[in-house]
Each structure stands twice: as structure tokens, then as C-alpha cells.
Amino acid sequence: MGLWEHTVLEIQKMLKAKTVSVREVTEDVLDRIEQVEHSTRAYIHICDREEILEKASAVEERIQNQNTGGLAGIPTALQDDICTEGITTTCGSKMLEKFVPPYDAEVARRLLEEDCILLGKTNLDAFGIGASTENSAFYPTNNPLNKERIPGGAGGAAAAVAAGEAFFALASDAAGAIRQSASYCGLVGLKPTYGLVSRYGLITHAPSLVQIGILTKDVQDCAAVLNGIAGYDEKDGNSVATEKIDYPEALGEGNVKGIRIGILSNDFGMEIDPKIQDGIEKAAEAFENLGAQIESIRVPHLQYGLPAHLVIAAAESSSALGRFDGIRYGYHSENAADIEELFVKTRSEGFGKAEKMWMLLGGYMLQRGKGAERYQKALKLRAQLRKDFMQIFESFDLILAPVCPGLPPEKEKQMDEFLKVYQNYTCTAAANLIGLPALSIPCDIQQGIPIGVQLIGGFFKEGLILQAAYAFEQMQGGFQRKFNCNPEKLDAQKKNNTGNEGEGRERNEI
Amino acid sequence: MKYEVWVGLEIHVELLTESKLFCGCSTAYGAEPNTRCCPVCLGLPGTLPVLNRKAIEYGIRTGIALDCQIAKRSKLDRKNYFYPDLPKAYQISQYDQPLCEKGFLSLEDGKRIGIRRIHIEEDAGKLLHQEDGTTWIDYNRAGVPLIEIVTEPDIRSSEEAAEFLENLKQILQYIEVSDCRMEQGSLRCDINVNVQSADASERSEIVEIKNLNSFKAVAKAIEYEAKRHINLLKEGKNTLKETRRWDESKNQTIGMRSKEGAEDYRYFPEPDLSAIEIDEEWIAEIRETLPELPRQRKERFIKDYGLSSYDAALLTASKETADFFEEVAERFHDKKMISNWMITELYGRLNRSGEEIKDLKFSAQDFANLLQLIDNKAISNHAAKEIFREMYETGKAPSQIVSEKDWKQISDEREIQLLVGKVIEENPQSVIDYKNGKDRALGFLVGQAMKASRGKANPKIVSKLMKEMIEQSELK
């Protein structure tokens, strides 16, 4: 078994016992990247091998000399919408293809302070608009578990962790990308409460909806990483100063006795695949067997969640992406005669189809008259939905819900069907609208495709969510290594099936 | 038909906070271009604004001073438009929940000009057009906190507009929220103007005038527009709904752009910042720190110090001068004398050197000491002016100057008798002239005595003794 196959906690134990060195762990993961990256295409940018190894040696020394951070020596990946000082941060777009931020995102700063080893930046849909990485300006990422299927909106980060190209990754979740990708790739994915993790340095299209979150192999890893990134940041005006919680401690023995869990499997306003419903039922049963109180719940306005989310996300995009005008940084069209034309050409050439569609839609939603009326209605629905959920949390501790309405769609199937792509977020968008914490955890495999379930908690109830998730995971026998991929095998499989392997395989020079 | 001009003002005021509205960059004016910027005020992707509470406090201060209602809950909004000086392609401003509403400012005659709203927003950068046709952008100003004060259309003449602006500027300076330097752009004023017939049957379309860089220009632009509107109405025409700019060199307004189908700024709540909660306690705290406002202070100066309305107005024109007056007044009894000395000597010097009270090298105590020396007849008025000049230039204490220059006034009668006796002896002809009724001769004789004392003799005593001694010499 390669070192890359282990979890963060396992590696930490080995480092502590000095059975391996940080350098060995890092080299093993770098080798793994070399081996499988051509097939997953999880990364947009991989840091220089020598520099990474130098950093690894430096951390090694610190580990020997003093107490280092809780995540010392763990090789990790950041989604490429999280700014990294001196390292290109493209946000998956041509617009920022050469953008090198002069600052670290707060989460990046905290991870580096914890002595994590940054391996590189992972692929995403340009500006986070999409649900598959197929809207990346560079190339789509493949789902390491099933190459025919999309890896979800945080696909690069999820693929990297699932394929053993990083021990964990941070990504962003504006509609459900982290949870969806976790579900599609057999991982644990957490979107924390809005305000728990600093958004400073996250490039986004939807500031009121997005939150930085975590993709890990199991629940314990998720808790450990959350410890490293959670907490007040004065650079984020919406950051909340909360009581410091030790999340690994909050896992306890994974006891859910007496916890009241509401099962939410209806009211989404669209059909949920029976295979997904099965998964939810199995999970509900499992929780009941663990001693939790299970009851079906209804959320009256849930069906309006996705349309309201769409209106708000689009509206915010039309404003958030305005700053890319070719003047101060980023893509700059060379053939403009005047300033008007510079704006138009830069934006026409630098943005992809999805961003343009989003911005046009959002611009309309903010326009005086019919558009703005819709936006106002969406804000009202958002407030109503919040009330609905707050009411539920008066009688329940957690909500168990699907992550996605169906199995991961096949690649390129949804590319031009804007709304269909968006519907993949049907079950996740409400948590973003309200700002609630939500986690996706594997619960089932159907035809070799993993399925996740979602646990949604009240504000800042990450501890409770992780505790329940941990109990569920323990009952399933812990982290399912069988979920872990073997891209080489999948490659061979695909070659036999289609015979056109190698097409468009050249890695773009970024 | 008689017409009346209706004017509303929109005033942008840069606040005197040390740092910008959403980041820690300095707001100091006049730095090298693009040296007062950071990733936040340059709008780099991923950066976030953090609200400067001081700016909100200054907004509330202004609201209280202008008798506004202060919002209990206010929020920031995005105003979206593309312009190269706007780094984020939106300005963080306020739309439907401004900080303050429904206030007023009273003119001298008691007329109230309504304040519709005061809201807070960030300034944009500055475009620097070069002679070669290129344009440079300076983002130093981007993110500097502004308040926008919008009046009701209650102003009916250019004089009222000028008086309103003078009063407003004075208040803003008094409460120390802005230095209101129009030439540096820290106070900018736009006008909305139209005319209405007395019976309200005819009215011109409202026209907005920009690019007004002095209160004089505001007054001239109102007069120019009023005439233009009235002439058009008389011809059976009307004005266009448009934005015009004031051309200082031509003394006229020039059309810029139509306001028909005006740009839609797609306002929406700023998602990166939470709502601003303003509790009564905070408002009370701010109210407590507000100084006495100019009008009240002037009234008090008249009442407490027995000053004329004219002098009181001059002394309370700025908070600094009024403070200085009161500091001196605590230390010296003759308020009228302080007033005279400040208005003639001190203001004269300040005007000539272009300096302000805060630049003074001497203290109020020194100034009081100088007046005390005069009052004690220790120095002559003439010497006092010389001493004051020296104080002003060097900051030396008046007593030090007096002893250094040996300017202490001679009031000792025996000493002066000797001087006078000598002058009478040396100028018999003038003594005879004076005796023969030529009063001018006395002046000459006193002058001679003063000269002999090198100006130090108390002229009143010299004059008195001169008369006495000439009379005595007659008796001999």
C-alpha cells in the first residue's frame, strides 16, 4: 500500500512515530501525481517538485525541533479560486490565466502556518459557475472512480483527494459543489456555516452564498482540517467570532443516541432518483439502529430554494465579475481602440459561455422593473426558507437529505443545458441560501458509482454534524478504501471500450 | 409672469478618517499616485471590504448636527457601473436605507433648508489625462470615505445656496468630520435646478449641473440656469432633462448628457458586509462628543462676552479661532480688547502668511500675557505690535521679547519729567508756539520726548507732563 492511500490521521501517526518522514510522504504523493495526473487532470497548477521537497525538509526539521501545527507535513491541494501569494490563481478562467496574487487567502495562510505542504491548485468551472469542471477554461477533470461521469463542481479538488494526489483539499461551495463532488467521488465534503471560515482571498461569483470547505477521505480528517481553518478573521466583514471548538474532540465516540434527525426526501420540486432515495432510507435505518430518533419532515418552501438561489447567484455574478475589465490585472484584449472597446473585447474574449449567461441573467434580475421584482422575491423566499429551517431545528438536531437528485451525470451530456446542470444542486442549494453547515458522506455504491447523503445542521453545529457522520462512518466500517480509485485500471477499461484514448491529452502549459 | 428658481443640492464630502472606508490605507491628500493603495482598494479578486466604523460615526455626527433622524438599521448597497477609476466595477454606497434622513439647516433669517438624506459611500480613483492623449489612473482616492448630503429643493436663490453652503461647510468643519477643501476635492457640490411660475402652471425640467469648484461658481451657475430656463419657458419651450457642466472660463453651463433613460445602476445589498446596527447608546455617545455648533456659539459670544454680532461672527467663523478666543478669554478680562487684537492683528498676520490658528507658534497664554502687558501699561501699543510680530514669527514669549529688546514702557513720572524738561529747554520756539495757541506744537514736543526715550515712554504720561511743565514754566 502506497503512503498516498492513507488518511491524514494515519500519516500524522506515522510521522509522530517517525516510521516515515515528511519528505517520504511528500515524494510518494508527488510520484502518485506523476503517475495518475494525466488521467485525472485534477490540477491546473502543480508546484515545482524541488521547491515542494525543500519545504518538506524544512517542516521535517521543525517537527523535530518544536511543536508544529496540527497539520504539519501533510501534502495538500487548494482549489484554484483560493488565492496563493506568488502562485497563479486562475479561478479556472482565461481571464485570470496569468494572475499571480500578491497575497494569500486567509485559509491558505492558516494551512501554511499549520505547516501543510502545498502541492498545487485544482481545477474548477471558471469562476465556480457550473457543476462538472467542464466549464473550466483549460480542460475538464475526470472522475477517478468512473471516467464516464462528471466529478462535480469541485471536481479538481475531489479528484485529487480520491485519486491520492493530495491527502485533503480545500474548495468552495456556492450551491453545493463540495458536497456534490464528495458524493460523486466517494469522499467526505463539508460546507461550514457562512462566517465560520474566512472567505478572504476566495474569488467567487456569489459572495453571499459561497463558503470555503473541505474534501477529505474520512470524517476524522475533516474534523482535523476544520480545526486548522475555522475561526474569526478580521479581514472578512462577515466572519463571525464564535466559541472555539475542538472538532476532533467533538467527534467523541461517534454516539448519536437520542439525537433527533429529520429525514428530508421530498419537497425539492423535482424527482429524486429512486437509487438516491434508497440510499437515504438505508442511512436513516442506520441512524435509527445507532439510537437516533428518526422522523420524516417537510419544508413547505423548499421547492423555491433552487429558483431563488439561481436568481441571487446570477445577480451577484453580474456584479462580482464586473471588475475583470482588463485594466489592472488579468486578461487584457490587445486590439481595443478605446476604453469602451477594451471593456467589451476583454470581457468577450476572457469569459466563457457560462459566465456570460450568468451575468446576462443576473444583470436582468437587478434591472428596474420585472427583473428587480424577481430579485426582491428571491430575497423574500430566502428569508422564508430560513424561517422554515429554523422551525425544523426547534424540534430536530440534524436533517438527513440527499446530496444530489441523481447519480453523477455522464460527461458532456449537460454541457449546453444550463438549467439541467444547475438542477444537480437541487438538494444542496438551500444550505447556501441560509448559510447552514452541511456535510456529504458516502452511504452506498450503485453500479460502482458512490452515493452520498447530506447531513445539515443548525448554525455553527459543525461539531454535531461531524459527530453523527463519524458514527455513521464507523458503522460502515470506516473509510472505504475500496472507494479509492485506480485510474490506471479505468484508463485501460476505457481504452478497451472506446479505443480513442489520448485525444486532447496534452497538458496545457499554465 | 413671475418665476421662482427651485434648487436642490447634492454635496459630496470626504471624511477626515485616517484610513479608507474598507481598508487600512491612508486617506492623506497629495501623495505620489498609487502609493496609498492595497489589494482591497484596488479591488483585486478575492479581497473583501471591512467597514471602518469611524466613517459611520462621522456620518452619524453630521446627521445629528443637521437635525436628522438617524437610522436604527442601515445597510450598504452596490451601485454597478463600468468606469476605469472604479476598481470593482461597483461603488459601495447606500440605496434605500441611508444613515440619516429628514434633517434641516436654518439660514440666518430662520428659513429651513430640508436635508433629505445623508448616506455613506466610497470615493473612486482619479483619471489623469495626459497631453499625449494617454490616460493614467491614480487609485489613491479609491475607497476614501464620503458622505453624500442631499437637500430638498428648498433653495430659492443663488444667495440662499451660497449661504447654505457656507453654513454647511462651517458646521462640517466645526464637528471635525471634513476639512471641506473644495480645491482639493474634499467638498464637491452638484446642483439640481429648475424654475416654476408663481402660480405653478409652468415649470422647466430639472437640470443637473456638475463641475462646480467654488461656492461662487454654484451661485453663478444657478443665476445662469435660472435665466436660461425662464427664457426658454417664455419662448414656449422647455429645458431638456440633462446633466450640464459649469464652464468657469466661459461663465456658462454646457450640456453633457441626457438624463432620459438614465443609466440603471442595478443596486442591490452589498453581500460582503452585514447590516449596520445603530443603537440609541451609540447615538447618545456621539451626541455627547459634538461641540457647540457655530450659530449657538456666536449667540453665546454676543451674550457672554458683550461682543457685536459682526465681531462674534468673525471670531466663531471656525472652531479653531473660537476656541482660541475662549482660551485667551479665560486668562484676560477685557474681551473687547481680545476681539480687537484677534480680528485686526492676528487675522491680519494669518491672512498675509496663509496660515491657520493651528500653525501658531505661540500659545493663547502668551497672547493673553501680551494683552496684559499693554493693559498694565508696561508696554506701549506701538511696542506691543512689534512684540506681537516677533511672537508670531519666532514663538518667543512676550516677556522675553520685552526684556531682550528693552521695550519696557517708561511710566515713571520722575524719569519722564527729566526727558520732558530737556525737550522744553532745547525747543523754546515750539514752547512759544504752543503757548500762542498752536496745538500742533505740542505734538511735536511730545514726539521729541518719545524719540529721546526711544519710544519707550508712556505717551499719555509724556503728554500730560509736557502740558503741566510748560504751564509751570509760564508761572516762573
mmCIF file of C-alpha atoms in Angstrom, chain B residues 91-214:
data_model
loop_
_atom_site.group_PDB
_atom_site.id
_atom_site.type_symbol
_atom_site.label_atom_id
_atom_site.label_comp_id
_atom_site.label_asym_id
_atom_site.label_seq_id
_atom_site.Cartn_x
_atom_site.Cartn_y
_atom_site.Cartn_z
ATOM 1 C CA GLN B 91 -19.263 51.541 -5.808
ATOM 2 C CA ILE B 92 -20.211 50.525 -2.303
ATOM 3 C CA SER B 93 -22.843 53.100 -1.430
ATOM 4 C CA GLN B 94 -26.273 53.231 0.176
ATOM 5 C CA TYR B 95 -29.558 52.973 -1.660
ATOM 6 C CA ASP B 96 -32.794 52.585 0.250
ATOM 7 C CA GLN B 97 -31.622 52.680 3.865
ATOM 8 C CA PRO B 98 -29.376 55.752 4.243
ATOM 9 C CA LEU B 99 -27.659 56.519 7.515
ATOM 10 C CA CYS B 100 -29.628 59.730 8.139
ATOM 11 C CA GLU B 101 -32.840 61.266 6.823
ATOM 12 C CA LYS B 102 -35.176 64.244 7.255
ATOM 13 C CA GLY B 103 -32.950 66.919 8.735
ATOM 14 C CA PHE B 104 -32.595 70.628 8.119
ATOM 15 C CA LEU B 105 -30.228 73.565 8.288
ATOM 16 C CA SER B 106 -31.539 77.029 9.198
ATOM 17 C CA LEU B 107 -30.410 80.108 7.336
ATOM 18 C CA GLU B 108 -29.734 83.406 9.138
ATOM 19 C CA ASP B 109 -33.334 84.582 8.583
ATOM 20 C CA GLY B 110 -34.684 81.380 10.102
ATOM 21 C CA LYS B 111 -35.661 79.684 6.859
ATOM 22 C CA ARG B 112 -35.103 75.938 6.998
ATOM 23 C CA ILE B 113 -33.472 74.092 4.117
ATOM 24 C CA GLY B 114 -34.509 70.453 4.338
ATOM 25 C CA ILE B 115 -31.905 67.684 4.317
ATOM 26 C CA ARG B 116 -33.470 64.741 2.506
ATOM 27 C CA ARG B 117 -30.765 62.212 3.332
ATOM 28 C CA ILE B 118 -27.138 61.640 4.226
ATOM 29 C CA HIS B 119 -25.538 58.439 3.095
ATOM 30 C CA ILE B 120 -22.076 56.983 3.201
ATOM 31 C CA GLU B 121 -20.101 55.723 0.207
ATOM 32 C CA GLU B 122 -16.597 55.187 -1.125
ATOM 33 C CA ASP B 123 -14.822 57.571 -3.486
ATOM 34 C CA ALA B 124 -13.435 56.463 -6.854
ATOM 35 C CA GLY B 125 -9.913 56.933 -8.209
ATOM 36 C CA LYS B 126 -8.879 59.785 -10.462
ATOM 37 C CA LEU B 127 -8.198 59.802 -14.184
ATOM 38 C CA LEU B 128 -5.177 61.847 -15.205
ATOM 39 C CA HIS B 129 -5.451 62.762 -18.878
ATOM 40 C CA GLN B 130 -2.036 63.425 -20.411
ATOM 41 C CA GLU B 131 -1.158 65.792 -23.204
ATOM 42 C CA ASP B 132 -0.160 62.939 -25.492
ATOM 43 C CA GLY B 133 -3.696 61.579 -25.326
ATOM 44 C CA THR B 134 -2.967 58.729 -22.912
ATOM 45 C CA THR B 135 -4.757 58.471 -19.600
ATOM 46 C CA TRP B 136 -3.236 57.426 -16.307
ATOM 47 C CA ILE B 137 -5.200 56.292 -13.296
ATOM 48 C CA ASP B 138 -4.415 57.225 -9.714
ATOM 49 C CA TYR B 139 -6.216 54.983 -7.219
ATOM 50 C CA ASN B 140 -5.068 56.845 -4.091
ATOM 51 C CA ARG B 141 -8.556 58.291 -3.705
ATOM 52 C CA ALA B 142 -10.330 54.985 -4.363
ATOM 53 C CA GLY B 143 -12.062 53.922 -1.175
ATOM 54 C CA VAL B 144 -11.765 57.232 0.663
ATOM 55 C CA PRO B 145 -14.950 57.612 2.713
ATOM 56 C CA LEU B 146 -17.507 60.158 1.548
ATOM 57 C CA ILE B 147 -20.853 61.281 2.773
ATOM 58 C CA GLU B 148 -23.390 62.471 0.261
ATOM 59 C CA ILE B 149 -25.749 65.106 1.621
ATOM 60 C CA VAL B 150 -28.893 65.630 -0.436
ATOM 61 C CA THR B 151 -31.099 68.643 0.262
ATOM 62 C CA GLU B 152 -34.765 69.103 -0.500
ATOM 63 C CA PRO B 153 -35.380 71.566 -3.369
ATOM 64 C CA ASP B 154 -35.995 74.319 -0.807
ATOM 65 C CA ILE B 155 -33.423 76.812 -2.066
ATOM 66 C CA ARG B 156 -34.925 79.749 -3.959
ATOM 67 C CA SER B 157 -31.932 81.879 -4.954
ATOM 68 C CA SER B 158 -28.211 81.823 -5.571
ATOM 69 C CA GLU B 159 -27.759 83.787 -2.326
ATOM 70 C CA GLU B 160 -29.600 81.136 -0.338
ATOM 71 C CA ALA B 161 -27.499 78.444 -1.967
ATOM 72 C CA ALA B 162 -24.282 80.258 -1.079
ATOM 73 C CA GLU B 163 -25.424 80.903 2.479
ATOM 74 C CA PHE B 164 -26.481 77.294 2.894
ATOM 75 C CA LEU B 165 -23.135 76.030 1.632
ATOM 76 C CA GLU B 166 -21.130 78.433 3.799
ATOM 77 C CA ASN B 167 -23.108 77.333 6.851
ATOM 78 C CA LEU B 168 -22.840 73.667 5.976
ATOM 79 C CA LYS B 169 -19.093 73.915 5.443
ATOM 80 C CA GLN B 170 -18.705 75.710 8.761
ATOM 81 C CA ILE B 171 -20.706 73.021 10.572
ATOM 82 C CA LEU B 172 -18.770 70.167 8.960
ATOM 83 C CA GLN B 173 -15.501 71.795 9.937
ATOM 84 C CA TYR B 174 -16.789 72.513 13.450
ATOM 85 C CA ILE B 175 -17.753 68.902 14.058
ATOM 86 C CA GLU B 176 -14.432 67.873 12.533
ATOM 87 C CA VAL B 177 -15.768 65.388 10.004
ATOM 88 C CA SER B 178 -14.195 67.086 6.975
ATOM 89 C CA ASP B 179 -11.733 69.817 6.096
ATOM 90 C CA CYS B 180 -14.106 70.833 3.246
ATOM 91 C CA ARG B 181 -11.324 71.913 0.882
ATOM 92 C CA MET B 182 -13.072 72.423 -2.411
ATOM 93 C CA GLU B 183 -9.793 72.989 -4.216
ATOM 94 C CA GLN B 184 -8.627 69.524 -3.100
ATOM 95 C CA GLY B 185 -11.977 67.992 -3.888
ATOM 96 C CA SER B 186 -12.858 67.159 -0.311
ATOM 97 C CA LEU B 187 -16.125 69.055 -0.791
ATOM 98 C CA ARG B 188 -17.923 68.769 -4.125
ATOM 99 C CA CYS B 189 -21.315 70.140 -4.972
ATOM 100 C CA ASP B 190 -23.796 69.340 -7.734
ATOM 101 C CA ILE B 191 -26.952 71.361 -8.348
ATOM 102 C CA ASN B 192 -30.418 70.292 -9.390
ATOM 103 C CA VAL B 193 -32.247 73.317 -10.701
ATOM 104 C CA ASN B 194 -35.466 74.303 -12.431
ATOM 105 C CA VAL B 195 -37.848 77.261 -12.438
ATOM 106 C CA GLN B 196 -41.568 77.486 -11.716
ATOM 107 C CA SER B 197 -44.065 80.186 -12.413
ATOM 108 C CA ALA B 198 -45.610 81.742 -9.329
ATOM 109 C CA ASP B 199 -48.941 80.004 -9.992
ATOM 110 C CA ALA B 200 -47.071 76.728 -10.639
ATOM 111 C CA SER B 201 -48.691 76.435 -14.068
ATOM 112 C CA GLU B 202 -45.350 76.415 -15.829
ATOM 113 C CA ARG B 203 -42.228 74.639 -14.805
ATOM 114 C CA SER B 204 -38.993 73.718 -16.533
ATOM 115 C CA GLU B 205 -37.463 70.256 -16.449
ATOM 116 C CA ILE B 206 -34.887 69.674 -13.721
ATOM 117 C CA VAL B 207 -31.321 70.059 -14.920
ATOM 118 C CA GLU B 208 -28.281 68.767 -13.052
ATOM 119 C CA ILE B 209 -25.105 70.875 -13.032
ATOM 120 C CA LYS B 210 -21.722 69.344 -12.272
ATOM 121 C CA ASN B 211 -18.114 70.528 -12.126
ATOM 122 C CA LEU B 212 -18.655 73.361 -9.689
ATOM 123 C CA ASN B 213 -15.395 74.111 -7.948
ATOM 124 C CA SER B 214 -16.345 77.027 -5.725
#
